[in-house]
Short mmCIF file of C-alpha atoms in Angstrom, two decimals:
data_model
loop_
_atom_site.label_atom_id
_atom_site.label_comp_id
_atom_site.label_asym_id
_atom_site.label_seq_id
_atom_site.Cartn_x
_atom_site.Cartn_y
_atom_site.Cartn_z
CA MET H 19 19.49 1.46 1.02
CA LYS H 20 21.20 4.76 0.20
CA ALA H 21 17.90 6.29 -1.01
CA VAL H 22 16.15 5.12 2.15
CA GLY H 23 18.92 6.52 4.32
CA LYS H 24 18.70 9.87 2.56
CA ARG H 25 14.94 9.91 3.04
CA LEU H 26 15.27 9.13 6.76
CA LYS H 27 17.92 11.80 7.23
CA SER H 28 15.94 14.37 5.26
CA ARG H 29 12.83 13.79 7.36
CA ARG H 30 14.77 14.03 10.62
CA GLU H 31 16.61 17.18 9.59
CA SER H 32 13.44 18.81 8.25
CA ILE H 33 12.14 19.09 11.81
CA GLY H 34 15.50 19.94 13.36
CA LEU H 35 15.86 16.68 15.26
CA SER H 36 19.30 15.39 16.25
CA GLN H 37 20.26 11.75 15.75
CA VAL H 38 20.25 11.33 19.53
CA LYS H 39 16.68 12.65 19.84
CA MET H 40 15.56 10.54 16.87
CA ALA H 41 17.04 7.45 18.49
CA GLU H 42 15.17 8.20 21.71
CA ALA H 43 11.93 8.75 19.83
CA ILE H 44 11.99 5.41 18.00
CA GLY H 45 13.83 3.27 20.56
CA SER H 46 17.22 2.98 18.88
CA THR H 47 20.73 4.35 19.37
CA GLN H 48 22.47 7.37 17.85
CA SER H 49 25.08 5.14 16.21
CA SER H 50 22.35 2.99 14.63
CA ILE H 51 20.56 6.09 13.31
CA ASN H 52 23.86 7.24 11.80
CA ARG H 53 24.38 3.85 10.09
CA TYR H 54 20.80 3.82 8.76
CA GLU H 55 21.13 7.31 7.33
CA ASN H 56 24.45 6.49 5.67
CA GLY H 57 23.16 3.25 4.18
CA GLN H 58 25.57 1.15 6.21
CA SER H 59 22.85 -0.75 8.05
CA THR H 60 19.17 -1.53 7.58
CA PRO H 61 16.57 -0.89 10.28
CA SER H 62 14.32 -3.73 11.32
CA VAL H 63 10.77 -3.83 10.02
CA GLU H 64 9.60 -2.63 13.42
CA LEU H 65 11.93 0.39 13.29
CA PHE H 66 10.74 1.24 9.77
CA ARG H 67 7.20 1.20 11.13
CA ARG H 68 8.23 3.47 14.01
CA TYR H 69 9.86 5.91 11.58
CA ALA H 70 6.69 5.97 9.46
CA ASP H 71 4.50 6.47 12.52
CA TYR H 72 6.74 9.16 13.97
CA PHE H 73 6.80 11.20 10.76
CA ASP H 74 3.22 10.24 9.83
CA VAL H 75 4.25 9.05 6.38
CA SER H 76 3.75 5.81 4.47
CA LEU H 77 6.33 3.09 4.16
CA ASP H 78 6.21 3.65 0.39
CA TYR H 79 7.49 7.15 1.12
CA ILE H 80 10.20 5.89 3.51
CA PHE H 81 11.33 3.33 0.89
CA ALA H 82 11.48 6.12 -1.74
CA ARG H 83 8.88 4.40 -3.91
CA THR H 84 6.96 7.67 -4.08
CA ASP H 85 7.52 11.30 -3.23
CA LYS H 86 4.03 11.56 -1.72
CA PRO H 87 4.24 11.25 2.07
CA GLN H 88 0.79 9.61 2.18
CA GLY H 89 2.09 6.93 -0.20
CA VAL H 90 0.59 5.42 -3.27
CA ILE H 91 -2.99 4.37 -2.94
CA TYR H 92 -3.49 1.16 -4.86
CA GLU H 93 -6.83 0.21 -6.27
CA PHE H 94 -7.21 -3.52 -6.71
CA LYS H 95 -8.89 -4.32 -10.01
CA PRO H 96 -8.81 -8.04 -10.64
CA LYS H 97 -9.11 -9.12 -14.23
CA ALA H 98 -12.14 -11.36 -14.63
CA ALA H 99 -12.43 -13.48 -17.71
CA PRO H 100 -16.05 -13.17 -18.89
CA GLU H 101 -15.49 -15.89 -21.44
CA ARG H 102 -14.95 -18.38 -18.65
CA GLU H 103 -18.12 -20.34 -18.21
CA GLU H 104 -17.45 -21.10 -14.52
CA MET H 105 -17.41 -17.35 -13.76
CA ARG H 106 -20.77 -16.91 -15.47
CA ARG H 107 -22.21 -19.87 -13.49
CA PHE H 108 -20.86 -18.38 -10.26
CA ILE H 109 -22.54 -15.05 -10.98
CA GLU H 110 -25.80 -16.85 -11.77
CA MET H 111 -25.63 -18.62 -8.38
CA CYS H 112 -25.07 -15.39 -6.45
CA PHE H 113 -28.42 -13.80 -7.22
CA ASP H 114 -31.87 -14.64 -5.92
CA PRO H 115 -34.09 -15.43 -8.91
CA GLN H 116 -37.09 -14.11 -6.97
CA SER H 117 -35.61 -10.65 -6.60
CA PRO H 118 -37.04 -8.01 -8.95
CA MET H 119 -33.51 -6.61 -9.34
CA ASN H 120 -31.94 -9.97 -10.15
CA GLU H 121 -31.55 -9.50 -13.91
CA LYS H 122 -30.42 -5.87 -13.64
CA LEU H 123 -27.73 -6.73 -11.07
CA LYS H 124 -26.45 -9.67 -13.12
CA GLU H 125 -26.33 -7.63 -16.31
CA THR H 126 -24.44 -4.85 -14.53
CA LEU H 127 -21.87 -7.32 -13.24
CA PHE H 128 -21.47 -8.93 -16.65
CA ARG H 129 -21.03 -5.49 -18.22
CA MET H 130 -18.37 -4.59 -15.64
CA MET H 131 -16.51 -7.78 -16.45
CA GLU H 132 -16.57 -6.91 -20.15
CA GLU H 133 -15.24 -3.39 -19.48
CA ASN H 134 -12.28 -4.73 -17.47
CA ARG H 135 -11.00 -6.95 -20.26
#
């Protein structure tokens, strides 16, 4: 929690805010702010959210997981197993055989699965 405390203190000091004013802004007390910043206590999840909202930064930034205030943007890329027959059957079921684009859409999806292996 030391890294988190340093991050909270750094943010507060960067805008010239006292611990008393910070406490008022997020609904806490000056002594609690002091303990958070010194790593002696951990804010509740709700207070972490208030910090993030107040400073307009991500929780990843608050938790020192990144130095980017907007956080880390994760892109979910599930690994599909094209060799699994049930996945191929599922894809076959999803497309209307009457559609003129049916084969092209299926082939594109199968190709994408192959690329993500």
